Coordinates of C-alpha atoms in Angstrom, one line a residue:
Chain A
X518 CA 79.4 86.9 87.0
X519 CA 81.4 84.4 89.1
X520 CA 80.4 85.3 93.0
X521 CA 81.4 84.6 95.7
X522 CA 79.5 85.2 99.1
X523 CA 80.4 84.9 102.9
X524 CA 78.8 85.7 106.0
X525 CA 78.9 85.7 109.7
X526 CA 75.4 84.2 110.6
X527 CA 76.6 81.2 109.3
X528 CA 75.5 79.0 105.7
X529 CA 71.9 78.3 107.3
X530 CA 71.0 81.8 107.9
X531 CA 68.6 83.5 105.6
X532 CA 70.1 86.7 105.1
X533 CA 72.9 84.1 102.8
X534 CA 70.5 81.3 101.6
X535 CA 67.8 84.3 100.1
X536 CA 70.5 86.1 98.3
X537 CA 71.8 82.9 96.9
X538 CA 68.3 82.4 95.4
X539 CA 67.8 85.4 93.7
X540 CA 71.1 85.7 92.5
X541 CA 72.2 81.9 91.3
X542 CA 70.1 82.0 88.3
X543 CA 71.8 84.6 86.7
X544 CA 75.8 84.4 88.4
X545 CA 77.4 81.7 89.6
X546 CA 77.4 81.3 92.9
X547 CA 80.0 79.7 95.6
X548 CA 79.2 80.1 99.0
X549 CA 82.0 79.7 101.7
X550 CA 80.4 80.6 105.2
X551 CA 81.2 79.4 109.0
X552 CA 79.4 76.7 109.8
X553 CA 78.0 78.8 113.2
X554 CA 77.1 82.2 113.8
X555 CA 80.3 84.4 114.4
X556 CA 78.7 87.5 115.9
X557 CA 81.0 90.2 116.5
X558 CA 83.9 88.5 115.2
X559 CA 85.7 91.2 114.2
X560 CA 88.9 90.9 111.9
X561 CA 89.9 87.7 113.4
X562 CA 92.2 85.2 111.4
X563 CA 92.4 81.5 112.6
X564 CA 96.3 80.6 112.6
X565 CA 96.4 78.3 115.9
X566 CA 94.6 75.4 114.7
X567 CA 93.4 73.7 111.6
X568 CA 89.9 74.5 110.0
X569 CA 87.4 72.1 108.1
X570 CA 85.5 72.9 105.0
X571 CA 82.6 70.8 104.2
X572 CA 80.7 70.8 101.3
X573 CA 76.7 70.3 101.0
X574 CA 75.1 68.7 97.9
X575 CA 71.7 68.9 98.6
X576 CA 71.6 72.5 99.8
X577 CA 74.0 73.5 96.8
X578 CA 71.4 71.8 94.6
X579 CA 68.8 73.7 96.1
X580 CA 69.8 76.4 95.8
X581 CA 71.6 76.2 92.4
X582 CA 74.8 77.0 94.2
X583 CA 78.5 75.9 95.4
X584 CA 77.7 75.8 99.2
X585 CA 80.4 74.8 101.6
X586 CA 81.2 75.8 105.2
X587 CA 84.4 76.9 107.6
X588 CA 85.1 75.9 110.5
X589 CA 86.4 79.4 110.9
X590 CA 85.5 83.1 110.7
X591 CA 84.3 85.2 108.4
X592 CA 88.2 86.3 107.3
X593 CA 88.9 82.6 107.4
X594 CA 86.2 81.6 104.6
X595 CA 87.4 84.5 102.3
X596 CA 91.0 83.1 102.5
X597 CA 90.2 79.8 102.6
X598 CA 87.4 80.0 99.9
X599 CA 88.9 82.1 97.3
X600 CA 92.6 80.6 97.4
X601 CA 91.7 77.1 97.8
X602 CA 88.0 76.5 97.1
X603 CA 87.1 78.1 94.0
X604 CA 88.8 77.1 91.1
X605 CA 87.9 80.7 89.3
X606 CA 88.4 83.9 90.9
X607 CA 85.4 85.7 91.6
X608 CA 84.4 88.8 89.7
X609 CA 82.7 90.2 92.8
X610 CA 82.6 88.7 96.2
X611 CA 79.7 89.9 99.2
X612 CA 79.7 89.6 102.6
X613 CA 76.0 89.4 103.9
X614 CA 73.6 89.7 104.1
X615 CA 73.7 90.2 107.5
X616 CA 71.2 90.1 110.1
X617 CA 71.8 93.3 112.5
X618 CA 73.1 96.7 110.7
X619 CA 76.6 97.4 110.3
X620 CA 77.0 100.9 110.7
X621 CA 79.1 103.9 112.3
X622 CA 82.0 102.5 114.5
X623 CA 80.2 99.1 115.3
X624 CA 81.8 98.0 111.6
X625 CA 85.2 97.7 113.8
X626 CA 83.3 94.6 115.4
X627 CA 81.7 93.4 112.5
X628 CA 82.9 90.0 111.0
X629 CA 80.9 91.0 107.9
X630 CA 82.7 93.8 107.1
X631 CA 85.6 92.1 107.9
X632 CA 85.1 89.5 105.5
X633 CA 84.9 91.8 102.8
X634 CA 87.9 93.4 103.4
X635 CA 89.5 90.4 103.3
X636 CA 88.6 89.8 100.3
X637 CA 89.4 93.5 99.0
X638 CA 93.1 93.0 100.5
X639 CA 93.3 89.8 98.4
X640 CA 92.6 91.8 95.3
X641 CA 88.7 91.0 94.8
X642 CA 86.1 93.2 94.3
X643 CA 83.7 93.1 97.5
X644 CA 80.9 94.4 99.2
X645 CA 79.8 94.1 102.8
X646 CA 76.0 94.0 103.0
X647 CA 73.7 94.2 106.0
X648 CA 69.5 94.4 107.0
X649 CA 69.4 97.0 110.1
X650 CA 67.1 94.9 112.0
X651 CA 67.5 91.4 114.2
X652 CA 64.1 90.7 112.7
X653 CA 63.8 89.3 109.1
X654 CA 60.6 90.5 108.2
X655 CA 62.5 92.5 106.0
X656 CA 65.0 90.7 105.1
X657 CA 63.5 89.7 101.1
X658 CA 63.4 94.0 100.8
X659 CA 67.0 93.8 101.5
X660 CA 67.8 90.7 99.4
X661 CA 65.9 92.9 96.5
X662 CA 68.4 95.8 97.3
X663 CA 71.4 93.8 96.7
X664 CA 70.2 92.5 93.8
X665 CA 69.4 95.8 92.2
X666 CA 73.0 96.9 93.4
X667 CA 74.6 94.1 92.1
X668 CA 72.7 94.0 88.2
X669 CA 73.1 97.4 87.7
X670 CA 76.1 98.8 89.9
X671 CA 79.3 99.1 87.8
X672 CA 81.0 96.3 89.7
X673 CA 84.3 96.9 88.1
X674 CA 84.6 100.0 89.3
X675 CA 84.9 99.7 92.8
X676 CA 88.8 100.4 93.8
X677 CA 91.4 98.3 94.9
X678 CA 91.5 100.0 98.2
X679 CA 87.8 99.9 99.4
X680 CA 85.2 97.9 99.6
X681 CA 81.4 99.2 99.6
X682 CA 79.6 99.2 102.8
X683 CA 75.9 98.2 102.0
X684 CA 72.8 98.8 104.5
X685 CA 69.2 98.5 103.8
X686 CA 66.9 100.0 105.9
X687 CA 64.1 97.7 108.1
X688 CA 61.2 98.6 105.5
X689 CA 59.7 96.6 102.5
X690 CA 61.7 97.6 99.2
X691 CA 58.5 100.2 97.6
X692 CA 59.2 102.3 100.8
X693 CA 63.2 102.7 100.7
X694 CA 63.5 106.1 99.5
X695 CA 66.6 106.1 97.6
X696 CA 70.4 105.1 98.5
X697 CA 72.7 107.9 100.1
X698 CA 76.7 107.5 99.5
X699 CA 77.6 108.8 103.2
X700 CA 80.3 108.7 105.8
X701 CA 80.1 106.1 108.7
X702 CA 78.9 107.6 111.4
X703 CA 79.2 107.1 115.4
X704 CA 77.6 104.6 117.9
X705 CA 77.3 104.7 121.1
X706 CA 75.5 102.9 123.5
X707 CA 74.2 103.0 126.8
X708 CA 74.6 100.2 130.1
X709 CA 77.3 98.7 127.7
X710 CA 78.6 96.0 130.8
X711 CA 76.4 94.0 132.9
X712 CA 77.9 92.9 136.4
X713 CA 76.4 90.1 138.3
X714 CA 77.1 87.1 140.4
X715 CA 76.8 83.3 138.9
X716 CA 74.7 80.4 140.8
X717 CA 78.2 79.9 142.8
X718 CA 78.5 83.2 144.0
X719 CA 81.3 84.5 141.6
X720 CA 81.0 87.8 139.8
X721 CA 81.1 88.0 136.1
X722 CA 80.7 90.9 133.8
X723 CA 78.3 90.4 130.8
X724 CA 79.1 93.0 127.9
X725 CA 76.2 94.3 125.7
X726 CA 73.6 97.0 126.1
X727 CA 71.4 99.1 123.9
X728 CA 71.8 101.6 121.2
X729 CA 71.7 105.2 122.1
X730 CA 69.2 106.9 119.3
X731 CA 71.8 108.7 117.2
X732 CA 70.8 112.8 117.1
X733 CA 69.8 113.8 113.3
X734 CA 73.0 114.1 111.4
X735 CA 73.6 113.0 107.1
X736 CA 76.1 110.1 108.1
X737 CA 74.9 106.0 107.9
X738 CA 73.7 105.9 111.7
X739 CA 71.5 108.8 110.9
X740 CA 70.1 107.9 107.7
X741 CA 69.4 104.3 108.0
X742 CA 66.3 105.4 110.5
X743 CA 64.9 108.0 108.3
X744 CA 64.1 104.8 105.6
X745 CA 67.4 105.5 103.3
X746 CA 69.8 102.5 102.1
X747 CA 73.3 103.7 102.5
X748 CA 76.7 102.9 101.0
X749 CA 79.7 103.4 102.8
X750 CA 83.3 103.4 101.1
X751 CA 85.3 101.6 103.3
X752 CA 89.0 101.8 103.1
X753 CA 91.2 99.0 104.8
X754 CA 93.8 102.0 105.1
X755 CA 93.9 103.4 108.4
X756 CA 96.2 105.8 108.0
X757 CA 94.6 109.2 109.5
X758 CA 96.4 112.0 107.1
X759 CA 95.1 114.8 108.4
X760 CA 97.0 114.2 111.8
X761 CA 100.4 113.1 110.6
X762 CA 101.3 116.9 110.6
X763 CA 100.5 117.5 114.0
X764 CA 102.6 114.1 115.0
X765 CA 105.5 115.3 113.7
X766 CA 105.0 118.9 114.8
X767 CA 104.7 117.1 118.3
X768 CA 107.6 114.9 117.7
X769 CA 110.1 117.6 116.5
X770 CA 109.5 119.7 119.3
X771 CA 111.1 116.6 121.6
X772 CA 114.4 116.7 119.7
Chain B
X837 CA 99.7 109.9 134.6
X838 CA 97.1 107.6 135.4
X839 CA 97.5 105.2 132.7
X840 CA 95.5 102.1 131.7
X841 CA 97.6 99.0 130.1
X842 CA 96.4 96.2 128.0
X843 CA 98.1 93.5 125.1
X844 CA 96.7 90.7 123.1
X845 CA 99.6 88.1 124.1
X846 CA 98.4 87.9 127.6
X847 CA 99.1 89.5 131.2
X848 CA 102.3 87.5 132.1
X849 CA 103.7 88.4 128.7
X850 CA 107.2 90.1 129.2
X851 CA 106.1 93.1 126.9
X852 CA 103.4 94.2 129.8
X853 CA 105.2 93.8 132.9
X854 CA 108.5 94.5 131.6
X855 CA 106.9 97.9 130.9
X856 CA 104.6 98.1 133.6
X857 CA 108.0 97.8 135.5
X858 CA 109.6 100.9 133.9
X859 CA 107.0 102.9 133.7
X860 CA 105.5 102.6 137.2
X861 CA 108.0 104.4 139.5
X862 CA 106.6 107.9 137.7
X863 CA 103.1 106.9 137.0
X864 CA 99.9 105.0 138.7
X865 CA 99.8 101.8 136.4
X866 CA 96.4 99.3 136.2
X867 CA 96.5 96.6 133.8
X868 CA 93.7 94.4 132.7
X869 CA 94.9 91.8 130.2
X870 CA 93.9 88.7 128.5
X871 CA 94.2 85.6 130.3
X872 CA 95.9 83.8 128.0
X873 CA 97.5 85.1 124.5
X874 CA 94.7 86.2 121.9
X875 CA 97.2 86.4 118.7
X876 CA 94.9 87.7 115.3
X877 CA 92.0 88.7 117.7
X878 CA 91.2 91.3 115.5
X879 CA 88.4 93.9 116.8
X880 CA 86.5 91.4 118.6
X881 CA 84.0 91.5 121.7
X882 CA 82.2 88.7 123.7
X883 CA 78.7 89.0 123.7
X884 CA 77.8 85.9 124.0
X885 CA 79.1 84.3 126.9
X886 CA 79.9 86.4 130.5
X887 CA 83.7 87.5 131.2
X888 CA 86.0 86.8 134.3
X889 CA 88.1 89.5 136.0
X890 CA 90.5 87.9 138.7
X891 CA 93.8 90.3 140.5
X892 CA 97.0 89.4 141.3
X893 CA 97.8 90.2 144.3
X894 CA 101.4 89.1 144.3
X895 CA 102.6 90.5 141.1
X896 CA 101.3 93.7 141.5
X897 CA 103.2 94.3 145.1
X898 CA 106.1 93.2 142.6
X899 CA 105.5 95.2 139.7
X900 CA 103.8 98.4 141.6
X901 CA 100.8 98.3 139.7
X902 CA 97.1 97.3 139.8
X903 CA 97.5 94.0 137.6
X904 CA 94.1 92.0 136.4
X905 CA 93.5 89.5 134.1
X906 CA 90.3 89.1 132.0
X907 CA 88.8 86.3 130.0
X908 CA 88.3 88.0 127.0
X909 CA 90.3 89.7 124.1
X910 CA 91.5 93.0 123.8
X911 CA 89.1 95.0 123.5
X912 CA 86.7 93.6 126.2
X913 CA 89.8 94.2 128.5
X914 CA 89.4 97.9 127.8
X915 CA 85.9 98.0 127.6
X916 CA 85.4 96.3 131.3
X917 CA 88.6 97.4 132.4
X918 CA 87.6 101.1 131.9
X919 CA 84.1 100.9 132.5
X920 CA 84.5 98.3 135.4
X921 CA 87.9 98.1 137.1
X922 CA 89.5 101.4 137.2
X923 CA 87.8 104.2 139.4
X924 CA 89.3 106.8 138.0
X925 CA 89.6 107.8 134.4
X926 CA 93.2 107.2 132.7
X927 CA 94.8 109.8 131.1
X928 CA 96.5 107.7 129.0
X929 CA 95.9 103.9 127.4
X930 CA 98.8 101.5 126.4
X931 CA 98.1 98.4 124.2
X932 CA 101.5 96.2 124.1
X933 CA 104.0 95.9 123.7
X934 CA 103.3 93.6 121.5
X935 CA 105.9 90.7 120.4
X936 CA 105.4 91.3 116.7
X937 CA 105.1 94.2 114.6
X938 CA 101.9 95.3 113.6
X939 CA 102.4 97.4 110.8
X940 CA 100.6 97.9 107.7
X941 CA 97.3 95.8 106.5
X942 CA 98.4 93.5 109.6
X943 CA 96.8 96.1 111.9
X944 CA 93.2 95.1 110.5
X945 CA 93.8 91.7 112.6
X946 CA 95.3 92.8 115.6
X947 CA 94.3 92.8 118.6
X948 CA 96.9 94.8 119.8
X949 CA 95.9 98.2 117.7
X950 CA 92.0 97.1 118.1
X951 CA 92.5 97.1 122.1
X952 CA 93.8 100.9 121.6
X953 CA 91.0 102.0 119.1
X954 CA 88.4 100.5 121.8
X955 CA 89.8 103.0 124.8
X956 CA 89.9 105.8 121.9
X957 CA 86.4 105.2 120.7
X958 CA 85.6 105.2 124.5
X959 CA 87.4 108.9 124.1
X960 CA 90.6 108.5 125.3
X961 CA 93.7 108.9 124.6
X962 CA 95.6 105.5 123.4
X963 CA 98.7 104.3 121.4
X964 CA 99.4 100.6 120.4
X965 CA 102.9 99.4 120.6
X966 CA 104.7 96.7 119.5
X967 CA 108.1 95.0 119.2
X968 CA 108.9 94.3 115.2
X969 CA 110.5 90.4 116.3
X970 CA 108.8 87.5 117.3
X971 CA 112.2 87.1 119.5
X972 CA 112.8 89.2 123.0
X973 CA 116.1 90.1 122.7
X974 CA 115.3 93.8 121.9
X975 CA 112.0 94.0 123.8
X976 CA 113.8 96.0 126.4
X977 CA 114.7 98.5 123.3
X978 CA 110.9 98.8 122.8
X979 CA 110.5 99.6 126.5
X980 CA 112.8 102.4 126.4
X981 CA 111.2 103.7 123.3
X982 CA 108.1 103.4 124.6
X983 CA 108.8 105.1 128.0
X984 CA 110.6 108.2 126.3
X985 CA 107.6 108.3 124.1
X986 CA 105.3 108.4 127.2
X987 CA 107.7 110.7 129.1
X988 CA 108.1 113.0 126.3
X989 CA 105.5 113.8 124.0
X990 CA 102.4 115.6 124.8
X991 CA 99.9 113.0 125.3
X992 CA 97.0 116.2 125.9
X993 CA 97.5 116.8 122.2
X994 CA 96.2 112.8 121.0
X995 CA 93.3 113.3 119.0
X996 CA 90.4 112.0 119.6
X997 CA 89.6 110.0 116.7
X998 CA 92.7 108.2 116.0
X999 CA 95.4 106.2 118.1
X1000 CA 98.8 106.0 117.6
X1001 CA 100.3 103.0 116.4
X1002 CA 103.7 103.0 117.4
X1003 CA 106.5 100.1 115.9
X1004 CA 109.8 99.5 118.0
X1005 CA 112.7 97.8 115.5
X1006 CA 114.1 94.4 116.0
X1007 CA 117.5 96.5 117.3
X1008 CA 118.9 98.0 119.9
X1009 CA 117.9 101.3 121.7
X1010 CA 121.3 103.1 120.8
X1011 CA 121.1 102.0 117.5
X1012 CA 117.6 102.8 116.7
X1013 CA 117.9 105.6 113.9
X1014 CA 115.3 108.0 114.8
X1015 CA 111.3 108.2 115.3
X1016 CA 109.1 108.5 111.8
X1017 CA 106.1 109.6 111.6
X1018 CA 104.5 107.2 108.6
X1019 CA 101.5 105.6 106.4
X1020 CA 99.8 101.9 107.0
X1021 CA 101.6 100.2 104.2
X1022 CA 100.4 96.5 102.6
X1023 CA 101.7 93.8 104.1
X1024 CA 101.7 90.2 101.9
X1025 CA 102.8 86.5 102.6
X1026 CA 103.7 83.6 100.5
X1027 CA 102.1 80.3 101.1
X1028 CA 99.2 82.1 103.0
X1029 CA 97.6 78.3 103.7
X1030 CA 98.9 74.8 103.7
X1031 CA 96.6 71.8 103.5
X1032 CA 97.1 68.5 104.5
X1033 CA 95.3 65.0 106.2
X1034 CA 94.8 64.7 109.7
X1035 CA 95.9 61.3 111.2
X1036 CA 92.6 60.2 110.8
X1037 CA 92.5 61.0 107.0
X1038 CA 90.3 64.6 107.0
X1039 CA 91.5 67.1 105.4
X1040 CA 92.2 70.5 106.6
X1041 CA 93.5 74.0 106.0
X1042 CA 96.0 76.0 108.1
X1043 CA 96.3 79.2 107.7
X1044 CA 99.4 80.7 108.0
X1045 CA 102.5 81.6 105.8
X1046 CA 105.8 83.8 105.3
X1047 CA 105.7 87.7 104.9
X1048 CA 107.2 88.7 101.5
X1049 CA 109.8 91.5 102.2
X1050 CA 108.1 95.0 101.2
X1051 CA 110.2 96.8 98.2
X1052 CA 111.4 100.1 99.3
X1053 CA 109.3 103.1 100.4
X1054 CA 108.2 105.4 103.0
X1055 CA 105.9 103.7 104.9
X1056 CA 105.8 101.7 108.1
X1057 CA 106.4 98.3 106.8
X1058 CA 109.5 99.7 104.6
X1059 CA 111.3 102.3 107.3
X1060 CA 111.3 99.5 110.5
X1061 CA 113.5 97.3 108.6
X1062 CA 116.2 100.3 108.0
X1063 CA 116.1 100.9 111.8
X1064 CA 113.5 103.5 112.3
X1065 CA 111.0 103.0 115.2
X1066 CA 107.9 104.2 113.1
X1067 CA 104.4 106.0 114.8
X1068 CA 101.1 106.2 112.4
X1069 CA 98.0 107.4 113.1
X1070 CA 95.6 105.3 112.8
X1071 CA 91.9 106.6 112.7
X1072 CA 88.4 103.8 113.4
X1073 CA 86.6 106.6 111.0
X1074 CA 87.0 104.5 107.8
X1075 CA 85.1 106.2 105.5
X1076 CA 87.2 106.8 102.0
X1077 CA 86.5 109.6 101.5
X1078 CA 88.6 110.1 98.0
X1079 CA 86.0 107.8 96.5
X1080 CA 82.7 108.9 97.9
X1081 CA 82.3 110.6 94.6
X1082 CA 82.7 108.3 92.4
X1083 CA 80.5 105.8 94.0
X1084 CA 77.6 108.4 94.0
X1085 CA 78.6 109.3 90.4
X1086 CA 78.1 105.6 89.5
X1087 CA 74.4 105.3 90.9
X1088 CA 73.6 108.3 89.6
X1089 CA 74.2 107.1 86.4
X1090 CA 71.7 104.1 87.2
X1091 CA 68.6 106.1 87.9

């Protein structure tokens, strides 16, 4: 296959260069991906100013691959890469893999996903993919993962509508115990802001904080700790039908 | 109501204050926005650097209202602004109004509608609102909309998984045809990137381009061009569902 791949650790992170490895000798790989970590980037497009694409030779030869980066975002290298860069279109195109899970309600943050449904939007088949850990002792299990998915998954199938939302749990490969199609779950965490003062006295407010544990449930937040990898349709559709009803219930009662 | 205002095009924006102004005779108005305009923000958060809050004294004797800026985007406005500036909970949250529509797949980079879905993921109640023009003429059209919206429907009854995205037509109030309650619908441009050489000789990409006008239909993107002011639910649970079965029926088929 002709694939494409993006991230939003940037083209040096392992989570991109590994999966290039495993997959370029098989499929042929281009690799558009911001040329600096874009953490929590969310669905942002660049319009204000120009961006730069730079391509490397001795990496791509390395590595058997296309490799180029953006000076943009995530949503930025799909555009950029698949209109402009690659001169075939791309049977299948993956975000990831990412370091840090993309699960629940964080995927509204996530530049990964992002990227994939940028791609999906533009008519490609995509999947976002992600290791649920910050650590990358795991990362060649998840590598493995998306390599299974990708040989034997029925890539054409996936819809015009969604793209698949890939995590692999923080174990080695032998011990994932099987992949779960789920919903995405809920996240929530705890001391989200930090307030403080700077060395010149003036306050700022620092926003992070840590995961609350989520309680046992069979969506992706739930599974992912109980050594599961999970896939996640994920539609760039918003529209929440169930409620329309009640809006215009609501709304006729005012006239 | 106690109600919470934010935008992406910045807290001096006419959009916020010309609403603030109308709506802040009946109601007790705060609004944290961004410094400076945050156009395509998308779902974003800043993690990685701290954030600056600083009031306005001035304006808000003038407007009535509790007006803040913030450093940030969107959705750190409503995160700190929520969490951090207000002392008591709103019962309502405003994003907009926007100058530009966000309607259909352009919601998925807006910081408009993700500034909403932040408050509602924070549980609370929150609409997104924008003006379809990138002109003011009718932003005072939007107000009005916007204030017999908030005047009028029963806010108590706003789920709490999904947002209301609501759309104010490039017209004015009187001739605004009527509210619809409608799907996301796909938007799509023409010339989506232009390259070119710097002065120095480096190439770049700019990303940008002209929306293609939607063929007829029922949703958003069709019914604000015929004169409707359109509302959509909009949910951040984006699981799709329709095609959770498929996707297990595929790797089921692998094993």
């Amino acid at each position: 296959m002709n694939i494409f791949i993006t991230n939003d650790d940037g083209y040096l992170s392992y989570g991109i260069l590994g999966l290039v490895d495993k997959l370029s000798d098989e499929h042929s790989i281009t690799v558009v991906a911001p040329q600096n970590p874009q953490s929590a980037a969310g669905h942002a497009l660049t319009m204000h100013k120009p961006l730069r694409i730079k391509y490397y030779e001795d990496l791509s030869k390395k590595y058997k691959a296309k490799i180029y980066s953006c000076s943009g975002k995530p949503a930025d290298c799909v555009t950029i890469g698949l209109d402009e860069v690659m001169d075939i279109k791309p049977d299948l195109v993956i975000s990831g893999i990412n370091i840090g899970g993309n699960l629940g309600t964080d995927i509204l943050y996530s530049g990964t996903v992002s990227g994939a449904l940028e791609a999906s939007m533009m008519g490609y088949k995509a999947i976002a993919t992600s290791l649920d850990s910050f650590e990358l002792d795991n990362m060649d299990s998840a590598i493995e993962l998306v390599y299974q998915f990708v040989s034997n998954y029925p890539i054409d199938s996936i819809g015009d509508d969604y793209i698949l939302n890939i995590n692999a749990p923080n174990i080695p490969y032998s011990k994932i115990k099987g992949i779960k199609v789920v919903e995405q779950g809920i996240v929530s965490y705890t001391n989200k802001i930090s307030k403080g003062k700077d060395p010149s006295g003036n306050e700022y407010y620092w926003i992070g904080g840590s995961l609350i544990k989520p309680e046992d449930g069979q969506k992706d937040v739930n599974l992912i700790k109980k050594g599961y990898a999970t896939i996640t349709p994920i539609s760039y559709m918003m529209t929440d039908k169930d409620n329309m009803k009640t809006v215009s219930d609501n709304l006729q009662k005012l006239k």
